[in-house]
Amino acid sequence: MALQEAMEACFGFRLDSSYKEKVEHFATCYKNLNLSITTKVHVLVRHVPEFIDKHQMPLGHFCEQVVEQCHAKFDKLFNSYKIKDVHHPNYLSNLFHAIMHFNLYHI
């Protein structure tokens, strides 16, 4: 639960004002397990908050995987609007409507 809260606070698109507290809570919970600190845990606990402080943005804005996921969702939606012939008179109109439809639910 603590890891999930820390991840959601740091890796989304909206900056959670309590991200530091959530990361610290995860760090405390992890240390209480008496496990060795892995590289990934170290990065999450030490460097992710530094990065967010520096850029004042969560990591979702910098992650290529998020962009690819968004692109895949758009492609799926665009299939219902797509006209294969890019020279077709309705191509740009359909593209515009697909973008507007996508943005309505994803921005």
Short mmCIF file of N, CA and C in Angstrom, two decimals:
data_model
loop_
_atom_site.label_atom_id
_atom_site.label_comp_id
_atom_site.label_asym_id
_atom_site.label_seq_id
_atom_site.Cartn_x
_atom_site.Cartn_y
_atom_site.Cartn_z
N MET A 1 0.82 -1.19 0.00
CA MET A 1 0.00 0.00 0.00
C MET A 1 0.87 1.26 0.00
N ALA A 2 1.91 1.27 0.84
CA ALA A 2 2.78 2.43 0.92
C ALA A 2 3.54 2.65 -0.40
N LEU A 3 3.97 1.55 -1.02
CA LEU A 3 4.66 1.67 -2.31
C LEU A 3 3.71 2.22 -3.36
N GLN A 4 2.51 1.71 -3.41
CA GLN A 4 1.53 2.17 -4.39
C GLN A 4 1.24 3.66 -4.22
N GLU A 5 1.08 4.10 -2.99
CA GLU A 5 0.82 5.52 -2.74
C GLU A 5 2.00 6.39 -3.17
N ALA A 6 3.20 5.93 -2.89
CA ALA A 6 4.39 6.68 -3.30
C ALA A 6 4.50 6.74 -4.82
N MET A 7 4.24 5.62 -5.47
CA MET A 7 4.31 5.58 -6.93
C MET A 7 3.27 6.50 -7.56
N GLU A 8 2.04 6.43 -7.06
CA GLU A 8 0.97 7.28 -7.59
C GLU A 8 1.29 8.76 -7.37
N ALA A 9 1.91 9.09 -6.25
CA ALA A 9 2.24 10.48 -5.95
C ALA A 9 3.37 11.01 -6.82
N CYS A 10 4.26 10.13 -7.26
CA CYS A 10 5.46 10.58 -7.97
C CYS A 10 5.46 10.34 -9.47
N PHE A 11 4.69 9.39 -9.96
CA PHE A 11 4.81 8.98 -11.35
C PHE A 11 3.60 9.34 -12.21
N GLY A 12 2.71 10.16 -11.71
CA GLY A 12 1.54 10.56 -12.49
C GLY A 12 1.81 11.84 -13.25
N PHE A 13 0.74 12.54 -13.57
CA PHE A 13 0.84 13.81 -14.30
C PHE A 13 0.49 15.01 -13.44
N ARG A 14 -0.09 14.76 -12.29
CA ARG A 14 -0.42 15.84 -11.36
C ARG A 14 0.46 15.69 -10.13
N LEU A 15 1.08 16.80 -9.73
CA LEU A 15 1.97 16.77 -8.58
C LEU A 15 1.15 16.66 -7.30
N ASP A 16 1.34 15.59 -6.59
CA ASP A 16 0.69 15.37 -5.30
C ASP A 16 1.49 16.15 -4.26
N SER A 17 0.85 17.08 -3.59
CA SER A 17 1.57 17.93 -2.64
C SER A 17 2.17 17.15 -1.47
N SER A 18 1.70 15.96 -1.24
CA SER A 18 2.22 15.15 -0.13
C SER A 18 3.17 14.04 -0.62
N TYR A 19 3.76 14.22 -1.81
CA TYR A 19 4.60 13.14 -2.36
C TYR A 19 5.79 12.83 -1.45
N LYS A 20 6.38 13.83 -0.82
CA LYS A 20 7.53 13.56 0.05
C LYS A 20 7.12 12.71 1.25
N GLU A 21 5.99 13.05 1.84
CA GLU A 21 5.52 12.28 2.99
C GLU A 21 5.22 10.83 2.59
N LYS A 22 4.65 10.64 1.40
CA LYS A 22 4.32 9.29 0.94
C LYS A 22 5.58 8.48 0.66
N VAL A 23 6.58 9.13 0.09
CA VAL A 23 7.86 8.44 -0.16
C VAL A 23 8.53 8.11 1.18
N GLU A 24 8.51 9.05 2.11
CA GLU A 24 9.10 8.80 3.43
C GLU A 24 8.37 7.67 4.16
N HIS A 25 7.05 7.63 4.03
CA HIS A 25 6.28 6.56 4.65
C HIS A 25 6.67 5.20 4.06
N PHE A 26 6.81 5.17 2.74
CA PHE A 26 7.25 3.93 2.09
C PHE A 26 8.64 3.53 2.60
N ALA A 27 9.56 4.50 2.68
CA ALA A 27 10.92 4.22 3.14
C ALA A 27 10.90 3.63 4.55
N THR A 28 10.09 4.19 5.41
CA THR A 28 9.98 3.67 6.78
C THR A 28 9.43 2.25 6.78
N CYS A 29 8.37 2.03 6.02
CA CYS A 29 7.79 0.68 5.94
C CYS A 29 8.79 -0.33 5.40
N TYR A 30 9.54 0.08 4.37
CA TYR A 30 10.53 -0.82 3.77
C TYR A 30 11.64 -1.14 4.76
N LYS A 31 12.13 -0.13 5.46
CA LYS A 31 13.20 -0.35 6.44
C LYS A 31 12.74 -1.27 7.56
N ASN A 32 11.48 -1.17 7.93
CA ASN A 32 10.94 -2.02 8.99
C ASN A 32 10.90 -3.50 8.60
N LEU A 33 11.01 -3.77 7.31
CA LEU A 33 11.02 -5.16 6.83
C LEU A 33 12.41 -5.79 6.98
N ASN A 34 13.41 -4.97 7.31
CA ASN A 34 14.80 -5.43 7.47
C ASN A 34 15.34 -6.10 6.20
N LEU A 35 14.97 -5.55 5.08
CA LEU A 35 15.49 -6.03 3.79
C LEU A 35 16.62 -5.11 3.36
N SER A 36 17.50 -5.62 2.52
CA SER A 36 18.55 -4.75 1.99
C SER A 36 17.91 -3.75 1.01
N ILE A 37 18.52 -2.59 0.93
CA ILE A 37 18.01 -1.53 0.06
C ILE A 37 18.47 -1.83 -1.37
N THR A 38 17.50 -2.07 -2.25
CA THR A 38 17.82 -2.32 -3.66
C THR A 38 18.08 -1.00 -4.37
N THR A 39 18.64 -1.08 -5.54
CA THR A 39 18.88 0.13 -6.33
C THR A 39 17.58 0.86 -6.62
N LYS A 40 16.54 0.13 -6.97
CA LYS A 40 15.26 0.78 -7.29
C LYS A 40 14.66 1.47 -6.08
N VAL A 41 14.77 0.85 -4.92
CA VAL A 41 14.26 1.49 -3.69
C VAL A 41 15.08 2.74 -3.39
N HIS A 42 16.39 2.64 -3.52
CA HIS A 42 17.25 3.81 -3.30
C HIS A 42 16.87 4.96 -4.22
N VAL A 43 16.68 4.67 -5.48
CA VAL A 43 16.32 5.71 -6.45
C VAL A 43 14.98 6.35 -6.07
N LEU A 44 13.99 5.53 -5.74
CA LEU A 44 12.67 6.06 -5.37
C LEU A 44 12.75 6.93 -4.12
N VAL A 45 13.47 6.48 -3.13
CA VAL A 45 13.51 7.18 -1.85
C VAL A 45 14.41 8.41 -1.89
N ARG A 46 15.52 8.31 -2.58
CA ARG A 46 16.51 9.39 -2.55
C ARG A 46 16.42 10.34 -3.75
N HIS A 47 16.39 9.79 -4.96
CA HIS A 47 16.56 10.62 -6.14
C HIS A 47 15.25 11.11 -6.77
N VAL A 48 14.20 10.34 -6.66
CA VAL A 48 12.92 10.79 -7.24
C VAL A 48 12.45 12.08 -6.58
N PRO A 49 12.44 12.19 -5.25
CA PRO A 49 12.03 13.47 -4.66
C PRO A 49 12.95 14.63 -5.06
N GLU A 50 14.24 14.38 -5.19
CA GLU A 50 15.16 15.43 -5.64
C GLU A 50 14.79 15.91 -7.04
N PHE A 51 14.49 14.96 -7.92
CA PHE A 51 14.13 15.28 -9.30
C PHE A 51 12.84 16.10 -9.33
N ILE A 52 11.86 15.66 -8.56
CA ILE A 52 10.58 16.39 -8.52
C ILE A 52 10.77 17.79 -7.95
N ASP A 53 11.57 17.92 -6.91
CA ASP A 53 11.85 19.24 -6.34
C ASP A 53 12.49 20.15 -7.38
N LYS A 54 13.43 19.60 -8.12
CA LYS A 54 14.15 20.41 -9.13
C LYS A 54 13.23 20.87 -10.25
N HIS A 55 12.36 19.98 -10.74
CA HIS A 55 11.54 20.28 -11.90
C HIS A 55 10.11 20.71 -11.56
N GLN A 56 9.72 20.54 -10.31
CA GLN A 56 8.37 20.86 -9.85
C GLN A 56 7.30 20.16 -10.68
N MET A 57 7.62 18.95 -11.08
CA MET A 57 6.71 18.11 -11.86
C MET A 57 6.91 16.66 -11.46
N PRO A 58 5.83 15.88 -11.49
CA PRO A 58 6.01 14.44 -11.27
C PRO A 58 6.64 13.79 -12.49
N LEU A 59 7.08 12.57 -12.34
CA LEU A 59 7.83 11.89 -13.40
C LEU A 59 6.98 11.48 -14.59
N GLY A 60 5.67 11.48 -14.46
CA GLY A 60 4.82 11.11 -15.58
C GLY A 60 5.07 11.95 -16.82
N HIS A 61 5.52 13.18 -16.61
CA HIS A 61 5.79 14.08 -17.74
C HIS A 61 7.09 13.73 -18.46
N PHE A 62 7.90 12.88 -17.86
CA PHE A 62 9.21 12.58 -18.43
C PHE A 62 9.36 11.13 -18.87
N CYS A 63 8.37 10.33 -18.67
CA CYS A 63 8.47 8.90 -18.90
C CYS A 63 8.03 8.53 -20.31
N GLU A 64 8.88 7.90 -21.06
CA GLU A 64 8.57 7.49 -22.43
C GLU A 64 7.44 6.47 -22.47
N GLN A 65 7.39 5.61 -21.47
CA GLN A 65 6.35 4.59 -21.43
C GLN A 65 4.96 5.22 -21.39
N VAL A 66 4.82 6.32 -20.66
CA VAL A 66 3.53 7.00 -20.58
C VAL A 66 3.15 7.55 -21.94
N VAL A 67 4.11 8.11 -22.65
CA VAL A 67 3.84 8.64 -23.99
C VAL A 67 3.40 7.51 -24.92
N GLU A 68 4.10 6.40 -24.86
CA GLU A 68 3.74 5.25 -25.71
C GLU A 68 2.36 4.71 -25.37
N GLN A 69 2.03 4.68 -24.09
CA GLN A 69 0.72 4.21 -23.67
C GLN A 69 -0.38 5.14 -24.18
N CYS A 70 -0.13 6.42 -24.10
CA CYS A 70 -1.08 7.42 -24.60
C CYS A 70 -1.25 7.27 -26.11
N HIS A 71 -0.15 7.07 -26.81
CA HIS A 71 -0.18 6.90 -28.26
C HIS A 71 -0.99 5.66 -28.63
N ALA A 72 -0.82 4.58 -27.89
CA ALA A 72 -1.58 3.35 -28.17
C ALA A 72 -3.07 3.56 -27.95
N LYS A 73 -3.43 4.30 -26.92
CA LYS A 73 -4.85 4.59 -26.67
C LYS A 73 -5.43 5.45 -27.79
N PHE A 74 -4.63 6.44 -28.25
CA PHE A 74 -5.12 7.28 -29.34
C PHE A 74 -5.29 6.47 -30.63
N ASP A 75 -4.32 5.61 -30.93
CA ASP A 75 -4.43 4.78 -32.14
C ASP A 75 -5.70 3.94 -32.13
N LYS A 76 -6.01 3.40 -30.98
CA LYS A 76 -7.23 2.58 -30.86
C LYS A 76 -8.47 3.42 -31.15
N LEU A 77 -8.53 4.62 -30.59
CA LEU A 77 -9.66 5.51 -30.85
C LEU A 77 -9.67 5.97 -32.31
N PHE A 78 -8.50 6.32 -32.83
CA PHE A 78 -8.41 6.86 -34.18
C PHE A 78 -8.89 5.86 -35.24
N ASN A 79 -8.78 4.59 -34.95
CA ASN A 79 -9.25 3.58 -35.90
C ASN A 79 -10.73 3.76 -36.26
N SER A 80 -11.51 4.32 -35.34
CA SER A 80 -12.93 4.53 -35.63
C SER A 80 -13.15 5.80 -36.46
N TYR A 81 -12.16 6.65 -36.57
CA TYR A 81 -12.25 7.89 -37.34
C TYR A 81 -11.43 7.85 -38.63
N LYS A 82 -10.47 6.97 -38.67
CA LYS A 82 -9.44 7.00 -39.70
C LYS A 82 -9.97 6.77 -41.11
N ILE A 83 -9.44 7.57 -42.02
CA ILE A 83 -9.61 7.38 -43.46
C ILE A 83 -8.20 7.10 -43.97
N LYS A 84 -8.02 5.98 -44.62
CA LYS A 84 -6.67 5.56 -45.02
C LYS A 84 -6.03 6.50 -46.04
N ASP A 85 -6.83 7.08 -46.89
CA ASP A 85 -6.30 7.98 -47.92
C ASP A 85 -6.10 9.37 -47.30
N VAL A 86 -4.85 9.74 -47.07
CA VAL A 86 -4.57 11.04 -46.44
C VAL A 86 -4.96 12.22 -47.33
N HIS A 87 -5.25 11.97 -48.60
CA HIS A 87 -5.65 13.04 -49.52
C HIS A 87 -7.17 13.17 -49.60
N HIS A 88 -7.89 12.32 -48.92
CA HIS A 88 -9.35 12.37 -48.90
C HIS A 88 -9.78 13.71 -48.28
N PRO A 89 -10.80 14.36 -48.82
CA PRO A 89 -11.22 15.68 -48.31
C PRO A 89 -11.65 15.66 -46.83
N ASN A 90 -12.06 14.52 -46.30
CA ASN A 90 -12.50 14.47 -44.90
C ASN A 90 -11.40 13.99 -43.93
N TYR A 91 -10.22 13.70 -44.46
CA TYR A 91 -9.16 13.16 -43.61
C TYR A 91 -8.82 14.09 -42.44
N LEU A 92 -8.53 15.35 -42.74
CA LEU A 92 -8.14 16.29 -41.68
C LEU A 92 -9.27 16.55 -40.70
N SER A 93 -10.47 16.62 -41.20
CA SER A 93 -11.62 16.81 -40.32
C SER A 93 -11.78 15.63 -39.36
N ASN A 94 -11.63 14.43 -39.87
CA ASN A 94 -11.73 13.24 -39.02
C ASN A 94 -10.59 13.19 -38.00
N LEU A 95 -9.39 13.55 -38.43
CA LEU A 95 -8.26 13.59 -37.52
C LEU A 95 -8.53 14.60 -36.40
N PHE A 96 -9.02 15.76 -36.76
CA PHE A 96 -9.34 16.78 -35.76
C PHE A 96 -10.38 16.27 -34.76
N HIS A 97 -11.43 15.64 -35.26
CA HIS A 97 -12.48 15.13 -34.37
C HIS A 97 -11.95 14.01 -33.46
N ALA A 98 -11.06 13.20 -33.97
CA ALA A 98 -10.46 12.15 -33.15
C ALA A 98 -9.62 12.76 -32.03
N ILE A 99 -8.84 13.77 -32.36
CA ILE A 99 -8.02 14.45 -31.36
C ILE A 99 -8.91 15.10 -30.30
N MET A 100 -9.96 15.77 -30.72
CA MET A 100 -10.87 16.41 -29.77
C MET A 100 -11.54 15.36 -28.88
N HIS A 101 -11.96 14.27 -29.45
CA HIS A 101 -12.59 13.19 -28.69
C HIS A 101 -11.60 12.62 -27.66
N PHE A 102 -10.38 12.37 -28.10
CA PHE A 102 -9.36 11.84 -27.19
C PHE A 102 -9.08 12.81 -26.05
N ASN A 103 -8.90 14.07 -26.37
CA ASN A 103 -8.58 15.08 -25.36
C ASN A 103 -9.71 15.26 -24.35
N LEU A 104 -10.92 15.06 -24.80
CA LEU A 104 -12.08 15.19 -23.92
C LEU A 104 -11.98 14.24 -22.72
N TYR A 105 -11.44 13.06 -22.95
CA TYR A 105 -11.39 12.04 -21.90
C TYR A 105 -10.00 11.83 -21.28
N HIS A 106 -8.96 12.45 -21.87
CA HIS A 106 -7.62 12.15 -21.39
C HIS A 106 -6.81 13.37 -20.95
N ILE A 107 -7.36 14.54 -21.06
CA ILE A 107 -6.59 15.74 -20.62
C ILE A 107 -7.39 16.45 -19.54
#
